[in-house]
Amino acid sequence: MVHATDGGWLAQWAWLIVVVPFLAMAVIVFFGKRMPRKGAEVAVAAMGFVFVYAAVLLILNITQGVIYEHSVQVAQIGSVSIEWGWVVDGLSTMMYFVVGTLSFLVFTYAIGYMKGDVRVTWFFAAFTFFAGSMLVLVSAPNLMQLIVGWEGVGLASYLLIGHYWEEKENSSAGMKAFYTNKIADIGLIIGAIVLGTAVGSFRYSDILDAAASNSSVLVPVAVLAGVLLFIGAMGKSAQFPFHVWLPDAMAGPTPVSSLMHAATMVTAGVYLIARMYPLYAGMASDMRVLIVIIGAITLLIAGLLAIVQDDLKRVLAYSTVSQLGYMVAALGAGGYTAGLFHLWTHAFFKGLLFLTAGSIIHAVHSNNMSDMGGLRKRMPVTFWSFTSASLALVAIIPFAGFFSKDEILATLGHSGYTWAMWIGILGAFITAFYMGRAMFLTFFGTYKGDAHVHESPAVMAVPMAILGVASLVAGWVNIPGVYEGFHHWVAVRAITFPSFASEGFDVPVMLTGLGFAIVGVIVAYVAYFRDADTQFARDRIRIPVLWPLLEHKYYLDDLYLAVLVNPIKGPIARAVNWTNSYIIDGIVNGAGVVARLVARFVYGDLDQKGIDLAVNTAAIVTGSAGEQTRRLQTGKVQQYAAMTVAGAVLLVIAIVIFT
Amino acid sequence: MSLVQFLVLGAFMFSLGVYGLLIRRNAVMVLLAIELMLNAVNLNLIAFEAALRTAFAGGQIFAIFVITVAAAEVGIGLAIVLLIFRNRRSANVDELDVMRW
Amino acid sequence: MMGGWFAEASNWWFLLIAVFIAFSALRVVTATNVVHSALFLVGALAGTAGLFLLLGAQFVAWVLVLVYIGAVIVLFLFGIMITRAPTGPKVEVDHSRRGFAATAAVLTFAVMVYSSVSAFGHTEVTKVGTGTATDLIGTQLMGRFVLPFEAVSFVLLAALVGGVTLARRDTPGEGEEQ
């Protein structure tokens, strides 16, 4: 059992982590334009707060362990209760820390990167909204709130990818991301509904309780729910075949790519599976092989795609997809700690890689590596940060990625997915190859462009340096056999599962992986280092069939375009338009026509002939009564006298008779 | 003498005055009928005085007042008839119907 | 009762004068000639004065003769003269609808007679004896009834002034520029 406290007032006030970014967003929206830095200072301050609070919570979890959950009912729909709350436990404190640290550093970097941009205030508002939504997602104690946060980060992604929407392809990229995610979200939502209706509640604690105790209500739906939720995770975490949006998402500004599409948003899928792990480890474990397959396929094909890219950010994007494949495969194989550990280290070094890419792009004014080269001397901080992160990514000891990737490979091997392990080792070779290629083409040789290249300002350089150090040390929190802190941290949760221990040092696997990685670097060196000057060395290793296939991304995008997009744009859209114009509009117009007829009837018959007749008759009767009564006023005095006498006489007679 | 005989006579005169008031066309004849009515009233007053024998001769004094007022009224009435005659060249009451609808 | 009624002498006088009055009054309202109508009114008034004497109200009787017959009727005759009322015998002096007026008159008479008889059927009028002393009337006028007396004098003043104002011929251009 896990020993933990309830976190005291720190956990009770943890909702501030979620709320402060939204408050900051409101301040930026209303007052940002008038501020000296256009709202950026508010955003950074908010993220700083989040970072500090998250660090405190992490320390609390490390020292004492904390399990806390609080929900308030927000609405009641039939028998379904919609709740809002927050969770503080091992998994969520780790995520808070990742989000908080990366957000704080990337926001600071963005102050420098977005300087002079046409929409700085809007950018920071959307970015802060993203951070808030991500925190909603990871703090959610129930599936409904998770979906709210999920959609929120999806929206933020769309907005920020399309930040430079003046170019059509940028807004198209945003839409592509949104649509791909939305299709995958079908799985998430249906899965959530399936689980919620089976268990009767959307709360994690109720669902995972039922899962952990093999409850009979979940028996028919557990595997189905597992598959559906995984489909949702595939969308957000860019697994094959939903990975197509991530490379195009590089159209957004680099801070966005760093924070959202490397460190945080894309990890939401991984987080979801980790959160629902009692389900995946127990009742839904039959479908986990599917997860491993998808993860393995993803890591392989994405790695291959990274080799042929000219755009530096796209290399990193495919690298991200590949690494996400590693995380997903690890989780599928039962490696709860392994997958999360790689998420942790990947956030630091991949986030850094994007920041350095942004630094280079900012200096060179081009994304393409064919315009770069020889930047090592001119941008030293960038170069060394890039190197540190690359070594972490390639998984060279003692950098961070080594420990996490090794753990994954060991997990895959030990849980019977040996074929996946070998794919992972091959992937290590590929990773080393494309990162080596990227480094040599960018920083070595001679500079092929004509911009005035200089190092980035301090506001950008300092976060890079910090992350550079992190890329080295982040892995040291879980050294098997020496210090297994991370494993213990993330195991602190209310509902546990058959425990998968942190894998020990599996020396053969470790050495094999390391060896493949080093080989990859050497091959890249051979291929690109020496001839980086004279000729773009891609031509040399251009394998005839494989290269065009890779360049066209396996023709997947074309397939999607032909099968999904064009049918919808063409015939389906036309059919829907016809239905709308003739059937739906016909009904609405028909209602209008009916209303007109009714109105005509009401006006003509009811009102004019009926009611007006009554009213006019009353008026006419009154008028004629007046006309008749008028005749009394003849002006003839004798007539008046006659009437007076008659009246008096009658009155007297009446008195005489009745008294 | 019974009181009733005087009252009946007075009533007779009064009724005749009413009749004349209502049917006469000439304004002066209407005024004459009114004088007849007033006379009937006087007769009633004196008759009651004689029957009741008040210490202060109230009925007679009242009758004096009636006579006086009647005189004033005839004066004004005839002045008005005169004016109407000047304006319209006729004393026919049927033609005095301007104040009507 | 009826037999005893004729026993008194005053009743015979009453009957005589009453017939005279009734005839005169009738002719007042049925005469076609205005001057005849006025003269018959004189008759009715004279008869009334006689009745007053019979009842012992001498002062009132002579006031009636003086004021009413002497001044009012004369005034009437002047008015008749000035308004040139049609004095020929062939003139239509009455309205065509006499029935309503007759009904009203008859009803009036009936009601009044009925009321009088039912209320005062048994009241007797005693002869006044020497009649009411004139000085009694005088002192009452100046004493008890001084207020109405003064008021009536105002009425007479108003009538005087009003009559003069009404009957005055408007001369053009007079009295407007002040």
mmCIF file of C-alpha atoms in Angstrom, chain A residues 21-198:
data_model
loop_
_atom_site.group_PDB
_atom_site.id
_atom_site.type_symbol
_atom_site.label_atom_id
_atom_site.label_comp_id
_atom_site.label_asym_id
_atom_site.label_seq_id
_atom_site.Cartn_x
_atom_site.Cartn_y
_atom_site.Cartn_z
ATOM 1 C CA PRO A 21 -3.636 30.989 -15.732
ATOM 2 C CA PHE A 22 -7.230 31.781 -16.612
ATOM 3 C CA LEU A 23 -7.158 34.911 -14.479
ATOM 4 C CA ALA A 24 -3.963 35.870 -16.223
ATOM 5 C CA MET A 25 -5.632 35.278 -19.547
ATOM 6 C CA ALA A 26 -8.484 37.572 -18.579
ATOM 7 C CA VAL A 27 -6.036 40.275 -17.495
ATOM 8 C CA ILE A 28 -4.103 39.933 -20.740
ATOM 9 C CA VAL A 29 -7.236 40.061 -22.832
ATOM 10 C CA PHE A 30 -8.522 43.215 -21.205
ATOM 11 C CA PHE A 31 -5.384 45.094 -20.297
ATOM 12 C CA GLY A 32 -2.603 43.461 -22.239
ATOM 13 C CA LYS A 33 -2.369 45.966 -25.045
ATOM 14 C CA ARG A 34 -1.676 48.751 -22.603
ATOM 15 C CA MET A 35 1.101 47.043 -20.749
ATOM 16 C CA PRO A 36 4.761 47.735 -21.465
ATOM 17 C CA ARG A 37 5.383 44.193 -22.627
ATOM 18 C CA LYS A 38 1.940 43.705 -24.117
ATOM 19 C CA GLY A 39 0.727 41.251 -21.498
ATOM 20 C CA ALA A 40 3.737 38.955 -21.614
ATOM 21 C CA GLU A 41 4.769 39.901 -18.112
ATOM 22 C CA VAL A 42 1.420 38.825 -16.734
ATOM 23 C CA ALA A 43 1.686 35.514 -18.523
ATOM 24 C CA VAL A 44 5.196 34.829 -17.278
ATOM 25 C CA ALA A 45 4.246 35.843 -13.755
ATOM 26 C CA ALA A 46 1.307 33.474 -13.811
ATOM 27 C CA MET A 47 3.475 30.638 -15.049
ATOM 28 C CA GLY A 48 6.047 31.482 -12.466
ATOM 29 C CA PHE A 49 3.402 31.103 -9.806
ATOM 30 C CA VAL A 50 2.340 27.782 -11.272
ATOM 31 C CA PHE A 51 5.936 26.608 -11.405
ATOM 32 C CA VAL A 52 6.625 27.496 -7.779
ATOM 33 C CA TYR A 53 3.421 25.942 -6.493
ATOM 34 C CA ALA A 54 3.978 22.839 -8.592
ATOM 35 C CA ALA A 55 7.526 22.542 -7.295
ATOM 36 C CA VAL A 56 6.261 22.790 -3.750
ATOM 37 C CA LEU A 57 3.670 20.123 -4.403
ATOM 38 C CA LEU A 58 6.266 17.904 -6.018
ATOM 39 C CA ILE A 59 8.527 18.253 -3.031
ATOM 40 C CA LEU A 60 5.585 17.474 -0.798
ATOM 41 C CA ASN A 61 4.932 14.336 -2.787
ATOM 42 C CA ILE A 62 8.575 13.339 -2.764
ATOM 43 C CA THR A 63 8.941 13.793 0.966
ATOM 44 C CA GLN A 64 5.619 12.652 2.253
ATOM 45 C CA GLY A 65 3.452 11.511 -0.583
ATOM 46 C CA VAL A 66 0.125 13.180 -1.069
ATOM 47 C CA ILE A 67 -3.212 11.857 -2.157
ATOM 48 C CA TYR A 68 -5.988 14.412 -2.261
ATOM 49 C CA GLU A 69 -9.061 14.853 -4.332
ATOM 50 C CA HIS A 70 -11.863 17.362 -4.132
ATOM 51 C CA SER A 71 -14.944 17.699 -6.322
ATOM 52 C CA VAL A 72 -17.930 20.009 -6.289
ATOM 53 C CA GLN A 73 -21.062 19.354 -8.231
ATOM 54 C CA VAL A 74 -21.619 21.898 -10.915
ATOM 55 C CA ALA A 75 -24.700 20.535 -12.651
ATOM 56 C CA GLN A 76 -27.025 17.656 -12.604
ATOM 57 C CA ILE A 77 -28.336 16.259 -15.867
ATOM 58 C CA GLY A 78 -30.850 13.522 -15.178
ATOM 59 C CA SER A 79 -28.988 11.096 -12.994
ATOM 60 C CA VAL A 80 -25.580 12.188 -14.210
ATOM 61 C CA SER A 81 -23.671 14.513 -11.968
ATOM 62 C CA ILE A 82 -21.241 16.950 -13.584
ATOM 63 C CA GLU A 83 -18.441 17.822 -11.233
ATOM 64 C CA TRP A 84 -15.444 20.073 -11.142
ATOM 65 C CA GLY A 85 -12.475 19.475 -8.926
ATOM 66 C CA TRP A 86 -8.800 18.793 -8.665
ATOM 67 C CA VAL A 87 -6.540 15.922 -7.802
ATOM 68 C CA VAL A 88 -3.217 16.057 -6.037
ATOM 69 C CA ASP A 89 -1.350 12.775 -6.173
ATOM 70 C CA GLY A 90 1.882 11.385 -7.468
ATOM 71 C CA LEU A 91 0.950 11.357 -11.114
ATOM 72 C CA SER A 92 -0.623 14.773 -11.116
ATOM 73 C CA THR A 93 2.145 16.482 -9.148
ATOM 74 C CA MET A 94 4.632 15.141 -11.669
ATOM 75 C CA MET A 95 2.510 16.531 -14.511
ATOM 76 C CA TYR A 96 2.017 19.845 -12.748
ATOM 77 C CA PHE A 97 5.744 20.151 -12.409
ATOM 78 C CA VAL A 98 6.414 19.323 -16.026
ATOM 79 C CA VAL A 99 3.756 21.739 -17.249
ATOM 80 C CA GLY A 100 4.782 24.426 -14.806
ATOM 81 C CA THR A 101 8.492 24.266 -15.458
ATOM 82 C CA LEU A 102 8.284 24.062 -19.204
ATOM 83 C CA SER A 103 5.592 26.737 -19.327
ATOM 84 C CA PHE A 104 7.589 29.113 -17.243
ATOM 85 C CA LEU A 105 10.775 28.663 -19.261
ATOM 86 C CA VAL A 106 9.089 28.696 -22.656
ATOM 87 C CA PHE A 107 6.976 31.738 -21.774
ATOM 88 C CA THR A 108 10.115 33.576 -20.750
ATOM 89 C CA TYR A 109 11.763 32.518 -23.996
ATOM 90 C CA ALA A 110 8.701 33.675 -25.892
ATOM 91 C CA ILE A 111 9.089 37.200 -24.610
ATOM 92 C CA GLY A 112 12.188 37.431 -26.709
ATOM 93 C CA TYR A 113 11.029 35.278 -29.594
ATOM 94 C CA MET A 114 7.688 37.036 -30.120
ATOM 95 C CA LYS A 115 9.077 40.518 -29.792
ATOM 96 C CA GLY A 116 7.811 42.678 -32.612
ATOM 97 C CA ASP A 117 5.238 40.139 -33.639
ATOM 98 C CA VAL A 118 2.034 41.476 -35.033
ATOM 99 C CA ARG A 119 -0.161 39.838 -32.393
ATOM 100 C CA VAL A 120 1.833 39.580 -29.200
ATOM 101 C CA THR A 121 -1.021 40.121 -26.753
ATOM 102 C CA TRP A 122 -3.288 37.666 -28.512
ATOM 103 C CA PHE A 123 -0.474 35.140 -28.565
ATOM 104 C CA PHE A 124 0.071 35.310 -24.846
ATOM 105 C CA ALA A 125 -3.606 35.219 -24.134
ATOM 106 C CA ALA A 126 -4.015 32.057 -26.175
ATOM 107 C CA PHE A 127 -0.862 30.570 -24.746
ATOM 108 C CA THR A 128 -2.012 31.209 -21.195
ATOM 109 C CA PHE A 129 -5.358 29.727 -22.088
ATOM 110 C CA PHE A 130 -3.516 26.674 -23.285
ATOM 111 C CA ALA A 131 -1.582 26.375 -20.039
ATOM 112 C CA GLY A 132 -4.750 26.690 -18.042
ATOM 113 C CA SER A 133 -6.529 24.082 -20.135
ATOM 114 C CA MET A 134 -3.644 21.683 -19.835
ATOM 115 C CA LEU A 135 -3.762 22.078 -16.080
ATOM 116 C CA VAL A 136 -7.511 21.500 -16.132
ATOM 117 C CA LEU A 137 -6.799 18.314 -18.016
ATOM 118 C CA VAL A 138 -4.212 16.952 -15.634
ATOM 119 C CA SER A 139 -5.960 18.079 -12.476
ATOM 120 C CA ALA A 140 -9.304 16.577 -13.418
ATOM 121 C CA PRO A 141 -10.755 14.077 -10.987
ATOM 122 C CA ASN A 142 -13.352 12.930 -13.486
ATOM 123 C CA LEU A 143 -13.573 12.104 -17.178
ATOM 124 C CA MET A 144 -15.875 14.997 -17.993
ATOM 125 C CA GLN A 145 -13.435 17.595 -16.784
ATOM 126 C CA LEU A 146 -10.673 15.784 -18.582
ATOM 127 C CA ILE A 147 -12.621 16.107 -21.799
ATOM 128 C CA VAL A 148 -13.131 19.801 -21.117
ATOM 129 C CA GLY A 149 -9.415 20.298 -20.724
ATOM 130 C CA TRP A 150 -8.752 18.046 -23.711
ATOM 131 C CA GLU A 151 -10.929 20.145 -25.961
ATOM 132 C CA GLY A 152 -9.484 23.302 -24.474
ATOM 133 C CA VAL A 153 -5.941 22.367 -25.422
ATOM 134 C CA GLY A 154 -7.229 21.304 -28.831
ATOM 135 C CA LEU A 155 -8.714 24.730 -29.327
ATOM 136 C CA ALA A 156 -5.559 26.424 -28.118
ATOM 137 C CA SER A 157 -3.535 24.279 -30.467
ATOM 138 C CA TYR A 158 -5.667 25.316 -33.410
ATOM 139 C CA LEU A 159 -5.429 28.982 -32.487
ATOM 140 C CA LEU A 160 -1.721 28.952 -31.933
ATOM 141 C CA ILE A 161 -0.756 26.822 -34.908
ATOM 142 C CA GLY A 162 -2.683 29.265 -37.033
ATOM 143 C CA HIS A 163 -1.022 32.225 -35.388
ATOM 144 C CA TYR A 164 0.393 33.424 -38.688
ATOM 145 C CA TRP A 165 -2.875 32.858 -40.419
ATOM 146 C CA GLU A 166 -2.124 35.373 -43.111
ATOM 147 C CA GLU A 167 -0.485 32.469 -44.948
ATOM 148 C CA LYS A 168 -3.171 30.019 -45.986
ATOM 149 C CA GLU A 169 -1.061 26.972 -45.223
ATOM 150 C CA ASN A 170 -0.715 27.979 -41.607
ATOM 151 C CA SER A 171 -4.441 28.178 -41.016
ATOM 152 C CA SER A 172 -4.825 24.932 -42.964
ATOM 153 C CA ALA A 173 -2.321 23.315 -40.625
ATOM 154 C CA GLY A 174 -4.344 24.462 -37.669
ATOM 155 C CA MET A 175 -7.475 23.006 -39.156
ATOM 156 C CA LYS A 176 -5.730 19.749 -39.971
ATOM 157 C CA ALA A 177 -4.640 19.441 -36.357
ATOM 158 C CA PHE A 178 -8.126 20.191 -35.130
ATOM 159 C CA TYR A 179 -9.895 17.779 -37.463
ATOM 160 C CA THR A 180 -7.500 14.907 -36.847
ATOM 161 C CA ASN A 181 -7.817 15.379 -33.114
ATOM 162 C CA LYS A 182 -11.563 15.656 -33.365
ATOM 163 C CA ILE A 183 -11.897 12.361 -35.200
ATOM 164 C CA ALA A 184 -9.836 10.656 -32.550
ATOM 165 C CA ASP A 185 -11.831 12.388 -29.844
ATOM 166 C CA ILE A 186 -14.846 10.398 -30.939
ATOM 167 C CA GLY A 187 -13.170 7.457 -29.353
ATOM 168 C CA LEU A 188 -12.422 9.358 -26.202
ATOM 169 C CA ILE A 189 -15.937 10.650 -25.744
ATOM 170 C CA ILE A 190 -17.628 7.353 -26.483
ATOM 171 C CA GLY A 191 -15.198 5.596 -24.208
ATOM 172 C CA ALA A 192 -15.914 8.056 -21.449
ATOM 173 C CA ILE A 193 -19.629 7.601 -21.896
ATOM 174 C CA VAL A 194 -19.301 3.833 -21.909
ATOM 175 C CA LEU A 195 -17.350 3.860 -18.694
ATOM 176 C CA GLY A 196 -19.521 6.460 -17.072
ATOM 177 C CA THR A 197 -22.783 4.724 -17.770
ATOM 178 C CA ALA A 198 -21.429 1.332 -16.796
#
